[in-house]
Coordinates of C-alpha atoms and ligand atoms in Angstrom, one line a residue:
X193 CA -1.0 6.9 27.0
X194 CA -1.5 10.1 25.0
X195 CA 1.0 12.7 26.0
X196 CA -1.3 15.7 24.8
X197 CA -4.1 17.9 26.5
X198 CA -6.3 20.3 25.0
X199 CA -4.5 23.1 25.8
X200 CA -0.8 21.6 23.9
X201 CA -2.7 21.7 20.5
X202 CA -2.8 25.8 20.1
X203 CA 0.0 26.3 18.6
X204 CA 2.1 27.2 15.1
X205 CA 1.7 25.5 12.0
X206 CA 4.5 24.1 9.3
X207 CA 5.0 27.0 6.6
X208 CA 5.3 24.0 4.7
X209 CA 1.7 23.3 6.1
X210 CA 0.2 26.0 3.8
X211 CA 1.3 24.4 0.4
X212 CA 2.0 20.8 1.4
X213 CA -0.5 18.5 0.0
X214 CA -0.4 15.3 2.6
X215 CA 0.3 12.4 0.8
X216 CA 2.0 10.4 3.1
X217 CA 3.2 11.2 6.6
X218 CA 3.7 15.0 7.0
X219 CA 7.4 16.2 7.1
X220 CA 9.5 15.4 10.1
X221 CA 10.7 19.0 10.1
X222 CA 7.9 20.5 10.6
X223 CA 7.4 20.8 14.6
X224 CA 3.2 20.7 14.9
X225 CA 2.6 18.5 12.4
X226 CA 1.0 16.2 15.1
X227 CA -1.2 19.1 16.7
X228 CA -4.6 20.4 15.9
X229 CA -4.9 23.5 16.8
X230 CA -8.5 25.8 17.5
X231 CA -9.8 26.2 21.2
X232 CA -13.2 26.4 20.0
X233 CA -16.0 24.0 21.8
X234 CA -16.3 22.2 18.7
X235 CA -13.2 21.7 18.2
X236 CA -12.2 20.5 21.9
X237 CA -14.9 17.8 21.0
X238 CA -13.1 17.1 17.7
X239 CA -9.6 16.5 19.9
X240 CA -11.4 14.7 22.6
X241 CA -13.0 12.3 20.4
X242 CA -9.5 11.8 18.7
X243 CA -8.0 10.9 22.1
X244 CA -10.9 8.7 22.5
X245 CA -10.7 6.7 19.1
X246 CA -7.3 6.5 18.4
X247 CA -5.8 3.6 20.0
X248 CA -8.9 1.5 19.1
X249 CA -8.5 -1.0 16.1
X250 CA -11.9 0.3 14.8
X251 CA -12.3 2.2 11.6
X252 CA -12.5 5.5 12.0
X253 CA -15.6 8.2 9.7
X254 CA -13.8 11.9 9.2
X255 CA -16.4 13.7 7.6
X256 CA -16.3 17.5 7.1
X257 CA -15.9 19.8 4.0
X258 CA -13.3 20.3 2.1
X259 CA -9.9 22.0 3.7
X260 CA -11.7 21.6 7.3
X261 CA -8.7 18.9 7.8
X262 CA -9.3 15.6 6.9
X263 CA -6.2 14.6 5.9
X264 CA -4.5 16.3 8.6
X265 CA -6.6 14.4 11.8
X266 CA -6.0 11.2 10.1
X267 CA -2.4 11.9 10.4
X268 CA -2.6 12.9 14.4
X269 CA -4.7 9.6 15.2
X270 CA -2.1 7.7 13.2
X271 CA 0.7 9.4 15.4
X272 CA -0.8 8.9 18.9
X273 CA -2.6 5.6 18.1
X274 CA 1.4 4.3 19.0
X275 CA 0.8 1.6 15.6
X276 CA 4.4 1.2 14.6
X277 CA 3.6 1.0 10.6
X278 CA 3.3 3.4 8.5
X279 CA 0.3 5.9 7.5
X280 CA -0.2 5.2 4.1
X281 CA -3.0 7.5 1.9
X282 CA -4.9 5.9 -0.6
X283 CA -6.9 8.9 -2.8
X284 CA -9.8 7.7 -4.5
X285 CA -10.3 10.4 -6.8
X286 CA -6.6 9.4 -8.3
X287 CA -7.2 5.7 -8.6
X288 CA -9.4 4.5 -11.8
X289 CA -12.2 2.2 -11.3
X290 CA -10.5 -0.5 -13.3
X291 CA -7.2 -0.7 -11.1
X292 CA -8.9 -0.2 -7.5
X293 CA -8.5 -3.5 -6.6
X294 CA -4.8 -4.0 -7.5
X295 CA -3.9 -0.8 -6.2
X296 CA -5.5 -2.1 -2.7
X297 CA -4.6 -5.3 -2.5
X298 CA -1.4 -5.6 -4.9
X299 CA -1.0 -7.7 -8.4
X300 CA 1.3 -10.3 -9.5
X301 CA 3.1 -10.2 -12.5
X302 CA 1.0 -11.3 -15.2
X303 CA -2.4 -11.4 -13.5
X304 CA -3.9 -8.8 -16.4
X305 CA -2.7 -7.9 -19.5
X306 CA -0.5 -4.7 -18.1
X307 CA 0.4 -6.4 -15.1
X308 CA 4.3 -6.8 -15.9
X309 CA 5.6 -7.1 -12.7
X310 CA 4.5 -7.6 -9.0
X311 CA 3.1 -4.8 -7.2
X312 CA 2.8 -4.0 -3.2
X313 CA -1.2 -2.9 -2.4
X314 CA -1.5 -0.3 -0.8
X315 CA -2.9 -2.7 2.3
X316 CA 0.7 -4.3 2.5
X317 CA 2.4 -1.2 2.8
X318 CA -0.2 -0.3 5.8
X319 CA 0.6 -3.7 7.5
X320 CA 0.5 -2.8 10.9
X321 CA -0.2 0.9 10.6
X322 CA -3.0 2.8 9.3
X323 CA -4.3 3.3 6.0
X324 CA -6.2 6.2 5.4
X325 CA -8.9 6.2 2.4
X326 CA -9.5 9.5 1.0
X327 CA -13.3 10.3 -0.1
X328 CA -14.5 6.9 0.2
X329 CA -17.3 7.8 -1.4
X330 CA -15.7 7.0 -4.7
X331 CA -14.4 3.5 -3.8
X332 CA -16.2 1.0 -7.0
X333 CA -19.5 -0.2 -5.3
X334 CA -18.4 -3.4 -6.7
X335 CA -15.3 -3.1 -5.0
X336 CA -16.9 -2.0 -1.3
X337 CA -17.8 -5.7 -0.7
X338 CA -14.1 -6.6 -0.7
X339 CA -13.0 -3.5 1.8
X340 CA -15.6 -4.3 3.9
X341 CA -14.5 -8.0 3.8
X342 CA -10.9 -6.6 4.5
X343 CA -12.2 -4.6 7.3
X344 CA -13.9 -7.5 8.8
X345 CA -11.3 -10.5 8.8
X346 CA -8.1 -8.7 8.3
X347 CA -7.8 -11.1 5.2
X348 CA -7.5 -10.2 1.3
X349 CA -6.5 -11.6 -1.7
X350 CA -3.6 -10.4 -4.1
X351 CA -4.8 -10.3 -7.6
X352 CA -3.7 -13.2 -9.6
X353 CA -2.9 -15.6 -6.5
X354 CA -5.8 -17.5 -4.4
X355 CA -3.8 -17.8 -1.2
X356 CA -5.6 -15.4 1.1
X357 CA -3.2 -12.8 3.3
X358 CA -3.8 -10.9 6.2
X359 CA -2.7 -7.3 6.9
X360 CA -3.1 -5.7 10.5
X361 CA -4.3 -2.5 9.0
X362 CA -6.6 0.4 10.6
X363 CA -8.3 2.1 8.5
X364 CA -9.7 5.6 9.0
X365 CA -11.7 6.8 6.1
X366 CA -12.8 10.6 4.8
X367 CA -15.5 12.0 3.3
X368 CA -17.0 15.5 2.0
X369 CA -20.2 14.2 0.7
X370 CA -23.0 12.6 2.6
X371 CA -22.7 9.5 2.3
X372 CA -26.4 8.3 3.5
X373 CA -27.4 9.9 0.2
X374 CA -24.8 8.3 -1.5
X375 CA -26.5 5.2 0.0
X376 CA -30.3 6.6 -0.8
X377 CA -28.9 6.2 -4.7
X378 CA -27.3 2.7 -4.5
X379 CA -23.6 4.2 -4.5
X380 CA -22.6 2.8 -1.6
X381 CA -23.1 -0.1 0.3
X382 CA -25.4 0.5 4.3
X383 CA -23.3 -2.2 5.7
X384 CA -20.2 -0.7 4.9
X385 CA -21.4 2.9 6.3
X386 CA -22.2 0.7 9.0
X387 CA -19.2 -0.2 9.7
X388 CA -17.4 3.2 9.2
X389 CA -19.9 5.8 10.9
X390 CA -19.6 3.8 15.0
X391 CA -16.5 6.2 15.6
X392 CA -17.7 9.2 13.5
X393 CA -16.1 12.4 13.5
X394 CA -17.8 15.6 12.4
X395 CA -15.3 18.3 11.3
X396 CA -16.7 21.8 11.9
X397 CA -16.8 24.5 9.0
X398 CA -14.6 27.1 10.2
X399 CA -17.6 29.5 9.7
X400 CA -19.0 27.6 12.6
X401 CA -15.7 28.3 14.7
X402 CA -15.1 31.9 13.9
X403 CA -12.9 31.5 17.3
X404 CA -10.3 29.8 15.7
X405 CA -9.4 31.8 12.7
X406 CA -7.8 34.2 15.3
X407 CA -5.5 31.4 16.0
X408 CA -5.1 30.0 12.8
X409 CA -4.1 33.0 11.8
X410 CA -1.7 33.7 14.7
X411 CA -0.3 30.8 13.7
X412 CA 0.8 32.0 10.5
X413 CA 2.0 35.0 11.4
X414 CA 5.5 34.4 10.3
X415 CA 3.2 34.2 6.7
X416 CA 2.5 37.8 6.6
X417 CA 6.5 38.4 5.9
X418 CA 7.3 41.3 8.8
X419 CA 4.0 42.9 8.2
X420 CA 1.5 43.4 10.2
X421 CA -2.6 43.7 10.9
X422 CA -4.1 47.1 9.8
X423 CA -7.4 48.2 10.7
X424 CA -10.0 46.2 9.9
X425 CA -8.0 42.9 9.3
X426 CA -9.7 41.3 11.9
X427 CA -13.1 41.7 11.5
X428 CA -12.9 40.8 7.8
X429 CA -11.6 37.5 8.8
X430 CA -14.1 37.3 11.4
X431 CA -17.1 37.8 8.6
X432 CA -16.4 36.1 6.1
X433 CA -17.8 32.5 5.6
X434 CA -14.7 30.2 4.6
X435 CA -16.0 27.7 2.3
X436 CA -12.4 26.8 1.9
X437 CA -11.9 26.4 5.2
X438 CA -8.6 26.7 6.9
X439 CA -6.6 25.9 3.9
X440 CA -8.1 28.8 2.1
X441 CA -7.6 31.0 5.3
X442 CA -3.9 29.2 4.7
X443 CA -4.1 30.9 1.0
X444 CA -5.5 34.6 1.8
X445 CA -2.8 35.0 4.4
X446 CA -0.1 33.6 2.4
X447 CA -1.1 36.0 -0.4
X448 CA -1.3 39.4 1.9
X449 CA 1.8 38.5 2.8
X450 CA 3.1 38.8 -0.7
X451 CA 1.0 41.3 -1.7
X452 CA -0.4 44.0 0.6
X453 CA 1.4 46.5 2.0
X454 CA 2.5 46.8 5.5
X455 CA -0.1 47.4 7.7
X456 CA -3.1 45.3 6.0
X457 CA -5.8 46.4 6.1
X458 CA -9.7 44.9 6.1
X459 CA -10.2 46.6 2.6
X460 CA -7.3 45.0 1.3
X461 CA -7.8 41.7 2.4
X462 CA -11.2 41.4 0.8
X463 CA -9.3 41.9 -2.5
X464 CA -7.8 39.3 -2.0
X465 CA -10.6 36.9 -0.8
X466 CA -12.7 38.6 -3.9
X467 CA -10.1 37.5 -6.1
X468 CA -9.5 33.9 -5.0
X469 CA -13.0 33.2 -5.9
X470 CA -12.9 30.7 -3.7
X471 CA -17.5 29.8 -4.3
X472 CA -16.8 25.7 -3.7
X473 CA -19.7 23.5 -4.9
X474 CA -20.0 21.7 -1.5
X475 CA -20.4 25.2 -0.2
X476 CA -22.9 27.1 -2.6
X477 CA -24.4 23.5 -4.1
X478 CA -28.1 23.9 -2.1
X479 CA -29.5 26.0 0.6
X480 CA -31.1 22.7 1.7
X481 CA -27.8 21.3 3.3
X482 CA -26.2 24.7 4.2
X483 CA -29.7 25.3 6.3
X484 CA -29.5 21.8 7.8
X485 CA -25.7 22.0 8.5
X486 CA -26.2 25.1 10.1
X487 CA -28.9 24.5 12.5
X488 CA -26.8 21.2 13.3
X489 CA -24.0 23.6 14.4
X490 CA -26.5 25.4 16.5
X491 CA -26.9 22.1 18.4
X492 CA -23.7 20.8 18.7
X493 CA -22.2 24.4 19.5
X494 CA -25.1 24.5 22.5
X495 CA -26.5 28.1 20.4
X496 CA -29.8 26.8 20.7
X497 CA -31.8 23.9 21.4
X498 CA -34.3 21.3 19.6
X499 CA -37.2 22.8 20.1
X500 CA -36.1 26.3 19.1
X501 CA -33.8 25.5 16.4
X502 CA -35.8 22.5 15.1
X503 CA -39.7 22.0 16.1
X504 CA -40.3 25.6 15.4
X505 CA -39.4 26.2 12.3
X506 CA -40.3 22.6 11.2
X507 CA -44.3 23.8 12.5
X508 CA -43.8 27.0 11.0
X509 CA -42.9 24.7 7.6
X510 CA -39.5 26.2 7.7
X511 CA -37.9 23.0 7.6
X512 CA -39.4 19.5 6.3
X513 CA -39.3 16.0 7.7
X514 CA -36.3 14.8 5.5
X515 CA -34.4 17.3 7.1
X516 CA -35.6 16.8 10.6
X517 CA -35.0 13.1 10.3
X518 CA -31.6 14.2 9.0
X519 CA -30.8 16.1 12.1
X520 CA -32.1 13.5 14.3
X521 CA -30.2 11.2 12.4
X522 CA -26.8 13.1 13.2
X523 CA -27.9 13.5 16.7
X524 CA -28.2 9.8 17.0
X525 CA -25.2 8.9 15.1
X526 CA -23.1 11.1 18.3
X527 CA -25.7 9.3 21.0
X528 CA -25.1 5.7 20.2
X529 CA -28.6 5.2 19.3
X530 CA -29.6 6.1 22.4
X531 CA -32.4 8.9 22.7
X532 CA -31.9 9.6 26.1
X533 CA -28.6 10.8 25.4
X534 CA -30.2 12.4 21.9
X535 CA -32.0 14.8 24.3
X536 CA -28.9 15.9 25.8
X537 CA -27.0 16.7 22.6
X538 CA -29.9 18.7 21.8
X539 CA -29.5 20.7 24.6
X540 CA -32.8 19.5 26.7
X541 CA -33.4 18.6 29.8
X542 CA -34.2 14.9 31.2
X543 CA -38.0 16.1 32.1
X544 CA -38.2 17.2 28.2
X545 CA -38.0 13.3 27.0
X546 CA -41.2 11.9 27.1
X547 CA -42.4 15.4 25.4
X548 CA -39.3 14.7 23.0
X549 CA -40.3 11.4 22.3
X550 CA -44.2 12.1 21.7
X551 CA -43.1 15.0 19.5
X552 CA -40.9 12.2 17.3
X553 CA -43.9 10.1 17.2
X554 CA -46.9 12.5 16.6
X555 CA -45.0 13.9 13.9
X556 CA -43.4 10.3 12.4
X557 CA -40.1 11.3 12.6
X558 CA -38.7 8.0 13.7
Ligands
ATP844 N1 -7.1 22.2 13.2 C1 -6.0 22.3 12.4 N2 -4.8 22.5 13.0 C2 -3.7 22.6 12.2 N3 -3.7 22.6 10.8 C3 -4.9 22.4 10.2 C4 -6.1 22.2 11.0 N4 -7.1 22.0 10.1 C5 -6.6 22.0 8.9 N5 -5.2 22.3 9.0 C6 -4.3 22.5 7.8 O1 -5.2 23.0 6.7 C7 -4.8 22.4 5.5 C8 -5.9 21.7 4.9 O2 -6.2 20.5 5.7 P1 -6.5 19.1 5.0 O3 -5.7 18.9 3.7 O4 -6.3 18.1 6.1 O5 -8.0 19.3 4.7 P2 -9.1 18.2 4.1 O6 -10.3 18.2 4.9 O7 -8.4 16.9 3.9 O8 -9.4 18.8 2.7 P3 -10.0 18.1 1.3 O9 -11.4 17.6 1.6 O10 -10.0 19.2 0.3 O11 -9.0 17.0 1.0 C9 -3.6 21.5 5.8 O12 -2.4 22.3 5.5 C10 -3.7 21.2 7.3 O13 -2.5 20.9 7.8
MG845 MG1 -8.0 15.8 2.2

């Protein structure tokens, strides 16, 4: 049984949190490290759908941008999934091509030419706890088949031996990219997407949760060292976009601390956030995904609904079918495949599903 509610997640974060890159488990010091905190809709969804997922054995999708908190969910279904073993991270953007398979599944001595002595994969060390893959995207498309058969049986293969083992692992994997276009270019395999996306969860931007920097921030108070909001501090928080998320809104507040003066104000601040240059590529890479991502929001935050914030600007050649087919795509993803539910996410009413449906069809978006 979880022992949390909805409410029980608003609170502090680790100062630790703010420079602490999570390898392995967070530190046992730090008193929220199994919390997630913003009372936004979006992110009440995130937590229930946590609570949901995480005593299931089923692989779990985080996808969201970069600093939304990946790494830090993964760790929170770990802790309440009640799996005794430990969370382990395997980062793929730190393990070469070459030594994938050896890093996952272990080596014996000898098995290649620098193999000099046994190692422990990665899966061992997860044996009965979760192992968390870090931008899966760049797992070897050669090497996907094997995961997947891992994911499948429980079963893998050191390399060197040909006894097979099994680990009872879960895995929960992350992602900042779309990985459907990593599929559209033969980088990774459907039937492993398959397998990942049927318990899916969507990290919001925190530009789509302006709600929570409030909180975030309240929760770093003890950051600002003694000093405290001028005028203006809130409402530059409040406009600007975070394409770093919440561990650059971690950074900026870190950095008044050491070097505003006391009060801060909104001028000063955007100094700061001028200075840390913080443009990422996922952010400012193409209009095309920004415009799709936001009218998703729109959706799932109940702003609008489909056939404002889709059918009219896709007659008005606003938007094209790719990206309507993306959105339905997204919507479907949350529904199960079921369109009936579709309609709801997209904020319609039961009597708008045959019109929903002919709409889908006249314009062949299915
Ligand atoms: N909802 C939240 N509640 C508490 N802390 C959070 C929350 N979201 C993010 N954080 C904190 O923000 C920082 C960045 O989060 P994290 O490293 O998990 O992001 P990420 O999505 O994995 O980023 P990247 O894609 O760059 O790896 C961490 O210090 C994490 O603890
Ligand atoms: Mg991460």
């Amino acid at each position: 049984m979880l022992n949390y509610d909805t409410d029980s997640f608003s609170c502090l974060l680790p100062v630790e949190g703010v420079a602490h890159s999570l390898t392995q488990e967070p530190p046992k010091t730090d008193p929220n490290r199994n919390r997630i905190i913003g009372g936004s809709r979006l992110m009440k969804k995130v937590r229930q759908l946590v609570r949901e997922f995480a005593m299931e054995y089923d692989p779990i999708l985080l996808n969201g941008e970069t600093g939304v908190g990946k790494n830090h969910i993964a760790w929170v279904i770990h802790h309440y999934s009640a799996r005794r073993g430990k969370f382990v991270v395997a980062d793929m953007t730190t393990i070469s091509e070459n030594l994938f398979e050896s890093e996952m599944f272990g080596h014996r001595r000898g098995a290649f030419t620098d193999a000099w002595t046994d190692k422990e994969g990665l899966v061992e060390k997860a044996d009965g706890g979760t192992l968390f893959i870090d931008e899966i995207s760049e797992v070897p498309i050669g090497i996907q088949a094997k995961l997947m058969r891992f994911i499948d049986t429980q079963r893998y293969r050191i390399v060197g031996t040909t006894t097979e083992r099994k680990a009872n692992v879960r895995i929960i994997a992350a992602s900042n990219k779309d990985l459907r276009e990593a599929i559209s270019k033969g980088e990774f395999r459907q039937d492993l997407y398959f397998r990942l996306q049927a318990f899916e969860i969507l990290i919001p931007p925190l530009r789509h949760r302006r709600e929570d920097v409030m909180e975030l921030v309240n929760s770093h108070l003890h950051l600002l060292k003694g000093k405290s909001p001028g005028s203006g501090f809130w409402e530059c928080l409040q406009k600007y976009d975070w394409p770093g998320n919440v561990r650059e809104l971690q950074n900026i507040i870190k950095r008044a601390g050491i070097s505003c003066n006391d009060p801060i104000t909104g001028p000063e601040l955007q100094s700061i956030i001028k200075q840390g240059c913080f443009l990422l590529p996922e952010y400012s890479k193409t209009n095309h995904k920004k415009h799709i991502d936001d009218i998703w929001y729109q959706l799932i935050s109940s702003e609008s609904d489909f056939w404002t914030a889709v059918k009219k600007p896709f007659l008005a050649r606003d938007l094209n079918r790719t990206e309507v087919k993306e959105i339905i795509h997204r919507g479907l993803t949350l529904a199960n495949g079921k369109y009936k539910d579709l309609i709801k996410i997209f904020n319609l009413n039961d009597k708008d599903y045959h019109k929903f449906m002919t709409f889908l069809r006249d314009n062949k978006l299915r």
